[in-house]
Short mmCIF file of C-alpha atoms and ligand atoms in Angstrom, two decimals:
data_model
loop_
_atom_site.label_atom_id
_atom_site.label_comp_id
_atom_site.label_asym_id
_atom_site.label_seq_id
_atom_site.Cartn_x
_atom_site.Cartn_y
_atom_site.Cartn_z
CA MET A 1 -26.42 13.75 8.74
CA LYS A 2 -23.33 15.35 7.92
CA ILE A 3 -20.53 13.98 5.93
CA ALA A 4 -16.69 15.18 4.44
CA PHE A 5 -15.20 13.07 2.08
CA PHE A 6 -11.20 14.36 1.87
CA GLU A 7 -8.71 12.99 -0.84
CA ILE A 8 -11.20 13.06 -3.11
CA GLU A 9 -11.59 14.35 -6.90
CA PRO A 10 -14.11 16.02 -8.45
CA TRP A 11 -15.19 13.29 -10.63
CA GLU A 12 -15.25 11.20 -7.43
CA SER A 13 -17.87 13.61 -5.69
CA GLU A 14 -20.19 13.66 -8.69
CA TYR A 15 -20.12 10.03 -8.41
CA VAL A 16 -20.95 9.83 -4.60
CA GLU A 17 -23.38 12.35 -4.55
CA TYR A 18 -25.32 10.31 -7.01
CA LYS A 19 -24.99 7.13 -5.43
CA LEU A 20 -25.29 7.95 -1.80
CA GLY A 21 -29.05 8.55 -1.83
CA LEU A 22 -29.21 9.53 1.91
CA PRO A 23 -31.06 12.39 3.58
CA VAL A 24 -27.91 14.35 4.19
CA SER A 25 -27.72 17.73 5.79
CA ASP A 26 -24.41 19.15 5.14
CA LEU A 27 -22.25 16.43 2.58
CA ARG A 28 -18.21 18.11 1.81
CA PHE A 29 -15.81 17.46 -0.38
CA THR A 30 -12.23 18.27 0.02
CA PRO A 31 -9.38 17.52 -2.30
CA GLY A 32 -6.67 18.08 0.17
CA LYS A 33 -5.91 15.64 3.16
CA LEU A 34 -6.60 15.27 6.33
CA ASN A 35 -4.02 15.84 9.04
CA VAL A 36 -3.61 18.08 12.34
CA ASN A 37 -2.27 21.12 10.15
CA ASN A 38 -4.64 20.57 7.46
CA LEU A 39 -8.25 20.85 9.18
CA PRO A 40 -10.96 22.48 7.61
CA PRO A 41 -12.97 24.78 8.49
CA HIS A 42 -16.27 23.17 9.48
CA ARG A 43 -15.66 20.63 11.77
CA ASP A 44 -19.07 19.08 12.78
CA ALA A 45 -18.99 16.41 10.58
CA GLU A 46 -20.27 12.59 11.86
CA ILE A 47 -18.82 10.65 9.27
CA ILE A 48 -15.59 11.41 7.66
CA SER A 49 -14.65 9.51 4.73
CA VAL A 50 -10.29 9.93 3.96
CA PHE A 51 -7.56 7.83 1.72
CA VAL A 52 -4.74 6.92 2.87
CA GLY A 53 -2.33 10.49 1.87
CA SER A 54 -4.51 11.77 4.93
CA LYS A 55 -3.39 10.86 8.53
CA VAL A 56 -6.32 10.57 10.83
CA ASP A 57 -4.44 10.50 14.81
CA VAL A 58 -5.50 12.08 18.23
CA ASP A 59 -5.41 15.30 16.89
CA VAL A 60 -7.53 14.96 14.26
CA ILE A 61 -10.13 12.61 15.92
CA HIS A 62 -10.65 15.14 18.69
CA ALA A 63 -10.88 17.84 16.82
CA PHE A 64 -14.27 16.73 15.49
CA PRO A 65 -16.39 16.32 17.88
CA ASN A 66 -19.35 14.67 16.90
CA LEU A 67 -17.61 11.91 15.03
CA LYS A 68 -19.36 8.89 14.87
CA LEU A 69 -18.10 7.25 11.61
CA ILE A 70 -14.47 7.43 9.72
CA THR A 71 -14.55 5.18 6.26
CA THR A 72 -10.98 5.15 4.59
CA ARG A 73 -11.45 4.30 0.87
CA SER A 74 -8.47 1.90 1.03
CA THR A 75 -7.28 -1.91 2.39
CA GLY A 76 -4.42 -0.52 4.26
CA PHE A 77 -5.75 1.68 7.46
CA ASP A 78 -2.67 1.99 9.33
CA HIS A 79 -3.45 6.02 8.55
CA ILE A 80 -5.68 5.75 11.57
CA ASP A 81 -5.35 5.70 15.30
CA ARG A 82 -7.44 2.78 15.78
CA GLN A 83 -7.18 3.08 19.36
CA ILE A 84 -8.17 6.50 19.80
CA ALA A 85 -11.33 5.61 17.58
CA GLY A 86 -12.40 2.35 19.55
CA ALA A 87 -11.75 4.77 23.10
CA LYS A 88 -14.45 7.44 21.69
CA GLU A 89 -16.16 4.62 20.18
CA ILE A 90 -15.96 5.87 16.52
CA LYS A 91 -16.67 2.63 14.38
CA LEU A 92 -14.45 2.52 11.35
CA GLY A 93 -14.98 1.10 8.09
CA TYR A 94 -12.57 -0.15 5.40
CA VAL A 95 -12.70 -1.73 1.94
CA PRO A 96 -11.47 -4.58 1.94
CA GLY A 97 -10.74 -6.41 -1.07
CA TYR A 98 -11.46 -3.64 -3.98
CA GLY A 99 -7.63 -4.40 -5.90
CA ASP A 100 -6.78 -8.01 -5.56
CA ASN A 101 -6.13 -8.63 -8.81
CA THR A 102 -5.14 -4.41 -9.37
CA VAL A 103 -2.41 -4.18 -7.03
CA ALA A 104 -1.56 -7.88 -7.75
CA GLU A 105 -0.95 -6.63 -11.45
CA PHE A 106 0.86 -3.50 -10.76
CA ALA A 107 3.39 -5.78 -8.69
CA PHE A 108 4.20 -7.69 -11.69
CA GLY A 109 4.57 -5.07 -13.49
CA LEU A 110 7.34 -3.72 -11.15
CA ILE A 111 8.83 -7.35 -11.12
CA LEU A 112 8.78 -7.12 -14.98
CA THR A 113 10.31 -3.84 -14.95
CA LEU A 114 13.38 -5.00 -13.15
CA SER A 115 13.67 -8.81 -14.79
CA ARG A 116 13.76 -7.21 -17.95
CA LYS A 117 15.56 -3.55 -17.43
CA ILE A 118 11.94 -2.54 -19.20
CA TYR A 119 12.54 1.21 -18.29
CA ASP A 120 16.24 1.38 -18.80
CA GLY A 121 15.75 0.06 -22.03
CA ILE A 122 12.65 3.62 -22.21
CA ASP A 123 15.30 6.01 -20.75
CA ARG A 124 18.02 5.08 -22.55
CA LEU A 125 16.22 5.47 -25.83
CA ARG A 126 14.20 8.82 -24.56
CA GLU A 127 17.68 10.24 -23.25
CA THR A 128 20.13 9.06 -25.67
CA GLY A 129 18.58 8.34 -28.59
CA ARG A 130 20.58 5.05 -28.92
CA PHE A 131 18.48 1.93 -30.15
CA ASN A 132 20.40 -0.67 -29.13
CA TYR A 133 20.04 -3.22 -25.82
CA ASP A 134 23.56 -3.17 -24.96
CA GLY A 135 23.77 -3.98 -21.20
CA LEU A 136 19.78 -4.52 -20.79
CA ARG A 137 19.59 -8.43 -21.14
CA GLY A 138 17.33 -9.54 -18.03
CA PHE A 139 16.23 -13.24 -16.86
CA ASP A 140 13.14 -15.16 -17.44
CA LEU A 141 10.94 -15.73 -15.13
CA LYS A 142 9.54 -18.81 -16.07
CA GLY A 143 11.04 -21.78 -13.84
CA LYS A 144 12.17 -19.54 -11.09
CA THR A 145 10.90 -18.86 -7.78
CA LEU A 146 8.12 -16.63 -6.40
CA GLY A 147 7.79 -15.84 -2.77
CA VAL A 148 5.10 -14.32 -1.42
CA ILE A 149 5.40 -12.67 1.61
CA GLY A 150 1.56 -12.25 3.13
CA ALA A 151 -0.82 -14.88 0.79
CA GLY A 152 -4.00 -13.04 1.64
CA ARG A 153 -6.00 -11.33 -1.28
CA ILE A 154 -3.10 -9.62 -3.31
CA GLY A 155 -0.91 -12.24 -2.26
CA MET A 156 -3.38 -15.30 -3.74
CA HIS A 157 -3.93 -13.33 -6.66
CA ALA A 158 -0.09 -12.34 -7.38
CA ILE A 159 0.27 -15.94 -7.00
CA LYS A 160 -2.24 -16.81 -10.06
CA ILE A 161 -0.32 -14.46 -12.31
CA ALA A 162 2.91 -16.34 -10.81
CA LYS A 163 1.26 -19.65 -12.59
CA GLY A 164 0.31 -17.98 -15.56
CA PHE A 165 3.94 -17.34 -15.88
CA GLY A 166 5.26 -20.85 -15.06
CA MET A 167 7.11 -19.61 -11.60
CA ASP A 168 7.38 -22.03 -8.54
CA VAL A 169 5.38 -20.63 -5.82
CA LEU A 170 6.56 -20.30 -1.99
CA ALA A 171 4.68 -18.36 0.44
CA TYR A 172 4.71 -17.24 3.62
CA ASP A 173 1.61 -16.61 5.69
CA ALA A 174 0.84 -16.21 9.78
CA PHE A 175 -2.44 -18.10 8.50
CA PRO A 176 -1.97 -20.36 5.88
CA ASN A 177 -4.45 -21.97 3.92
CA GLU A 178 -3.23 -25.65 2.66
CA LYS A 179 -6.72 -26.53 1.23
CA ILE A 180 -5.82 -23.28 -1.28
CA ALA A 181 -2.28 -24.26 -1.18
CA GLN A 182 -3.14 -27.36 -2.81
CA GLU A 183 -5.62 -25.96 -5.46
CA LEU A 184 -3.17 -23.60 -6.84
CA GLY A 185 -0.18 -25.49 -6.15
CA PHE A 186 2.17 -23.85 -4.11
CA ASN A 187 3.90 -24.39 -0.28
CA TYR A 188 3.93 -22.55 2.83
CA VAL A 189 7.55 -22.00 3.95
CA SER A 190 8.75 -19.84 6.52
CA LEU A 191 9.66 -16.60 5.89
CA GLU A 192 13.53 -17.94 6.37
CA GLU A 193 13.30 -20.66 4.28
CA LEU A 194 11.21 -18.68 1.38
CA LEU A 195 13.90 -15.66 1.73
CA SER A 196 16.94 -18.25 1.01
CA ARG A 197 15.00 -19.40 -2.17
CA SER A 198 13.33 -17.43 -3.66
CA ASP A 199 14.58 -15.46 -6.86
CA VAL A 200 11.67 -12.61 -6.90
CA ILE A 201 9.80 -11.62 -3.45
CA THR A 202 7.22 -9.79 -3.77
CA ILE A 203 5.16 -8.32 0.02
CA HIS A 204 1.84 -8.43 0.38
CA VAL A 205 1.13 -8.37 4.38
CA PRO A 206 -0.78 -5.22 5.96
CA TYR A 207 1.01 -2.62 8.09
CA LEU A 208 0.95 -3.75 11.75
CA PRO A 209 3.13 -3.86 14.50
CA SER A 210 4.01 -7.66 13.81
CA THR A 211 4.85 -6.76 10.37
CA ARG A 212 6.98 -3.75 10.86
CA HIS A 213 10.56 -4.26 9.50
CA LEU A 214 9.50 -8.12 8.93
CA ILE A 215 12.61 -7.66 6.12
CA ASN A 216 15.12 -5.82 8.36
CA SER A 217 18.83 -5.85 8.33
CA GLU A 218 19.27 -9.34 10.01
CA ASN A 219 17.30 -11.71 7.80
CA ILE A 220 17.89 -9.47 4.38
CA LYS A 221 21.10 -11.95 4.90
CA LYS A 222 18.89 -14.93 4.30
CA ILE A 223 17.66 -13.45 0.68
CA LYS A 224 19.42 -15.60 -2.27
CA LYS A 225 22.38 -13.68 -4.13
CA GLY A 226 20.52 -11.82 -7.53
CA ALA A 227 16.90 -11.79 -6.02
CA ILE A 228 14.83 -9.03 -7.08
CA LEU A 229 12.26 -7.90 -4.49
CA VAL A 230 8.81 -5.79 -4.99
CA ASN A 231 6.96 -4.28 -2.03
CA THR A 232 3.69 -3.04 -2.86
CA SER A 233 1.79 -3.51 0.46
CA ARG A 234 3.72 -0.58 2.87
CA GLY A 235 6.64 1.19 3.10
CA ALA A 236 7.54 -0.15 6.73
CA VAL A 237 7.19 -3.36 5.93
CA ALA A 238 10.72 -3.61 4.91
CA GLU A 239 13.50 -1.46 6.41
CA THR A 240 14.54 1.32 4.12
CA GLU A 241 18.18 0.92 5.31
CA ALA A 242 18.40 -2.42 4.83
CA LEU A 243 17.42 -2.43 1.02
CA VAL A 244 19.85 -0.17 1.17
CA LYS A 245 22.70 -2.34 2.37
CA ALA A 246 21.30 -5.26 0.40
CA LEU A 247 21.44 -3.57 -3.00
CA LYS A 248 25.03 -2.57 -2.34
CA ASP A 249 26.24 -5.77 -1.01
CA GLY A 250 25.35 -7.20 -4.20
CA ILE A 251 22.54 -10.05 -1.91
CA LEU A 252 19.52 -7.86 -4.03
CA ALA A 253 20.01 -7.24 -7.75
CA GLY A 254 16.75 -5.44 -8.19
CA VAL A 255 14.20 -3.31 -5.94
CA GLY A 256 10.77 -2.01 -7.05
CA LEU A 257 8.39 -0.18 -4.32
CA ASP A 258 5.35 1.32 -4.63
CA VAL A 259 5.76 2.15 -0.96
CA LEU A 260 8.18 4.19 0.93
CA GLU A 261 8.92 3.64 4.23
CA GLU A 262 8.30 7.58 5.98
CA GLU A 263 6.11 8.03 2.31
CA GLY A 264 4.22 11.20 3.76
CA VAL A 265 7.63 12.99 4.23
CA ILE A 266 8.66 12.41 0.54
CA GLN A 267 5.57 14.27 -0.34
CA ASP A 268 6.12 17.53 1.88
CA GLU A 269 10.30 17.39 2.38
CA ALA A 270 10.26 21.01 2.80
CA GLY A 271 7.55 20.88 5.41
CA PHE A 272 8.67 17.99 7.10
CA VAL A 273 12.04 19.76 7.71
CA LEU A 274 10.77 22.94 8.46
CA TYR A 275 7.70 22.42 10.69
CA GLY A 276 7.88 18.47 11.46
CA HIS A 277 10.40 18.55 14.25
CA PRO A 278 12.06 15.22 12.52
CA GLU A 279 13.68 12.95 15.01
CA GLU A 280 17.17 11.42 13.62
CA HIS A 281 15.70 7.88 12.53
CA ASN A 282 13.22 9.89 10.29
CA LEU A 283 15.50 11.75 9.04
CA ARG A 284 18.04 8.75 7.63
CA THR A 285 14.80 7.00 6.76
CA ALA A 286 14.29 10.04 4.22
CA LEU A 287 18.01 10.18 3.22
CA ALA A 288 17.91 6.13 2.63
CA ASN A 289 14.48 6.74 0.03
CA HIS A 290 16.46 9.19 -1.88
CA VAL A 291 19.71 6.65 -1.82
CA LEU A 292 17.08 4.10 -2.89
CA ILE A 293 15.83 6.97 -5.29
CA ASP A 294 19.51 7.43 -6.80
CA THR A 295 20.31 3.81 -7.35
CA PRO A 296 20.19 2.36 -10.67
CA ASN A 297 18.61 -1.03 -10.12
CA VAL A 298 15.49 0.06 -8.31
CA VAL A 299 12.40 1.62 -9.45
CA ILE A 300 9.79 3.24 -7.33
CA THR A 301 6.29 4.45 -8.07
CA PRO A 302 4.45 6.83 -5.48
CA HIS A 303 2.19 4.66 -4.45
CA ASN A 304 0.37 3.37 -7.84
CA ALA A 305 -1.16 0.47 -7.50
CA PHE A 306 -4.27 0.73 -6.25
CA ASN A 307 -5.00 3.47 -9.28
CA THR A 308 -7.32 2.05 -11.58
CA LYS A 309 -10.53 3.26 -12.78
CA GLU A 310 -12.21 0.00 -12.22
CA ALA A 311 -10.30 -0.23 -8.68
CA ILE A 312 -11.72 3.48 -7.96
CA GLN A 313 -15.50 2.59 -8.81
CA ARG A 314 -15.18 -0.48 -6.83
CA ILE A 315 -13.43 1.50 -3.51
CA LEU A 316 -16.35 4.18 -4.40
CA ASP A 317 -19.26 1.51 -4.24
CA THR A 318 -17.97 0.23 -1.07
CA ASP A 319 -17.65 3.50 0.99
CA ILE A 320 -20.81 4.47 -0.09
CA GLU A 321 -22.04 1.00 1.34
CA ASN A 322 -19.97 1.44 4.79
CA ILE A 323 -21.86 4.92 5.23
CA LYS A 324 -25.23 3.88 4.28
CA SER A 325 -25.21 0.78 6.54
CA PHE A 326 -23.61 2.67 9.29
CA ALA A 327 -26.73 5.48 8.11
CA GLU A 328 -29.53 2.56 8.47
CA LYS A 329 -28.51 0.07 10.97
CA GLY A 330 -25.49 1.94 12.98
CA GLU A 331 -22.86 -1.16 11.56
CA VAL A 332 -20.55 -0.54 9.07
CA LYS A 333 -20.84 -3.42 6.35
CA TYR A 334 -16.76 -3.57 7.00
CA PRO A 335 -15.29 -2.96 9.71
CA VAL A 336 -11.88 -2.25 10.32
CA PRO A 337 -10.50 -5.59 11.58
CA GLU A 338 -9.78 -5.42 15.46
CA LYS A 339 -6.51 -7.69 15.07
P1 NAD B 1 -4.99 -9.08 3.34
O1 NAD B 1 -5.73 -9.44 4.65
O2 NAD B 1 -6.65 -10.01 2.39
O3 NAD B 1 -4.14 -10.58 3.06
C1 NAD B 1 -2.82 -9.94 4.14
C2 NAD B 1 -2.10 -11.74 4.06
O4 NAD B 1 -1.09 -11.44 5.24
C3 NAD B 1 -3.32 -12.09 5.40
O5 NAD B 1 -3.09 -13.42 4.57
C4 NAD B 1 -2.56 -12.16 6.44
O6 NAD B 1 -2.48 -13.67 6.98
C5 NAD B 1 -1.40 -11.93 6.52
N1 NAD B 1 -0.44 -11.59 7.52
C6 NAD B 1 -0.99 -10.68 8.58
N2 NAD B 1 -0.23 -10.17 9.11
C7 NAD B 1 1.36 -11.23 9.17
C8 NAD B 1 2.02 -11.54 9.68
N3 NAD B 1 2.53 -10.76 10.33
N4 NAD B 1 3.22 -12.17 8.86
C9 NAD B 1 2.73 -13.40 8.22
N5 NAD B 1 1.72 -12.85 7.41
C10 NAD B 1 0.67 -12.19 7.95
O7 NAD B 1 -4.85 -7.94 2.51
P2 NAD B 1 -4.54 -7.44 1.34
O8 NAD B 1 -6.13 -7.41 0.39
O9 NAD B 1 -4.36 -8.90 0.55
O10 NAD B 1 -3.70 -6.46 1.16
C11 NAD B 1 -2.61 -6.51 1.51
C12 NAD B 1 -1.82 -4.88 1.86
O11 NAD B 1 -1.69 -4.28 0.44
C13 NAD B 1 -3.02 -4.16 2.36
O12 NAD B 1 -2.86 -4.18 4.08
C14 NAD B 1 -2.78 -2.73 2.34
O13 NAD B 1 -0.95 -2.25 3.07
C15 NAD B 1 -1.66 -3.07 0.27
N6 NAD B 1 -2.17 -2.18 -0.54
C16 NAD B 1 -1.83 -1.59 -1.41
C17 NAD B 1 -1.72 -0.94 -2.22
C18 NAD B 1 -1.11 0.38 -3.16
O14 NAD B 1 -1.54 0.79 -3.72
N7 NAD B 1 0.13 0.35 -2.88
C19 NAD B 1 -3.68 -0.90 -2.82
C20 NAD B 1 -4.22 -2.27 -1.71
C21 NAD B 1 -3.27 -2.62 -0.74
#
């Protein structure tokens, strides 16, 4: 069995090596991301394990002729070409549910940063030394309405947290679960109703063809004036230009993002311009991201919502379970969902 891990830190490699307990003839750890421009010299691995910064597209899949399993140490799997993998009968494993609380807690971090202007206060003191609260008045979450787009594992946890804050909750989901809605005390509504009634909107759907630009320049106009929107799911679920416009028009009073549309670009902008053959729409999105970064009532973090000690350990444990079950039974324990 030959296994190659990518985007992995030295302490994680040690943990994997210690926990794997499999007869592995070749176990390689590469800190860098895997993509077509960054292929390793040895490409005989039967199993590769990646994280969200890698792009496992058709060229990468073809570059590993012996590939039988791809695991991603993440809940999202939109960085892997599922169709090509399926056509080549390569199994796909992922990590469901490692970070229900982890990501939901972070979403509330962004919400509070905006609702109480916490970053602005810190920045003022650091930059100017002024210890005053002029212009830093925020609003209470208690009694406000939270709209949760995608009430799955993370979304449900966000709902529980919101209840602790004394918020009313509305949810929009393709597969409503009325029993849980009753237990937790929230209501499912249409997306349009959620947008028009929520004071705070938090997005937790996966990135799928059906969720691309779920928030877009048309329906963003339906958002209650002065609401704040937080996205910790995937950047392209909310159309970047629509966010810029909604902020400019005063529809949105604040935006908190842990993910950006085309976030791979911002990690290597020079490479994108020099070698990326960007299309006009990619360039527009890249520019719109910079506009957002420079907008005062916007807070952006670098895809960090998953990043706690506990969550990473859970991620590695699940990835190891996937690899072990494949090695022992030919099936991954947590296969990437078909749809
Ligand atoms: P989940 O599968 O448990 O929940 C997703 C929910 O979205 C489900 O209830 C599903 O029914 C709903 N949904 C799917 N398609 C929909 C559609 N078209 N319209 C309405 N609802 C739809 O997933 P999760 O564990 O809660 O994770 C959600 C997403 O969060 C992941 O897919 C991933 O992209 C993202 N995530 C981000 C980070 C981060 O670090 N920022 C970390 C983990 C996960």
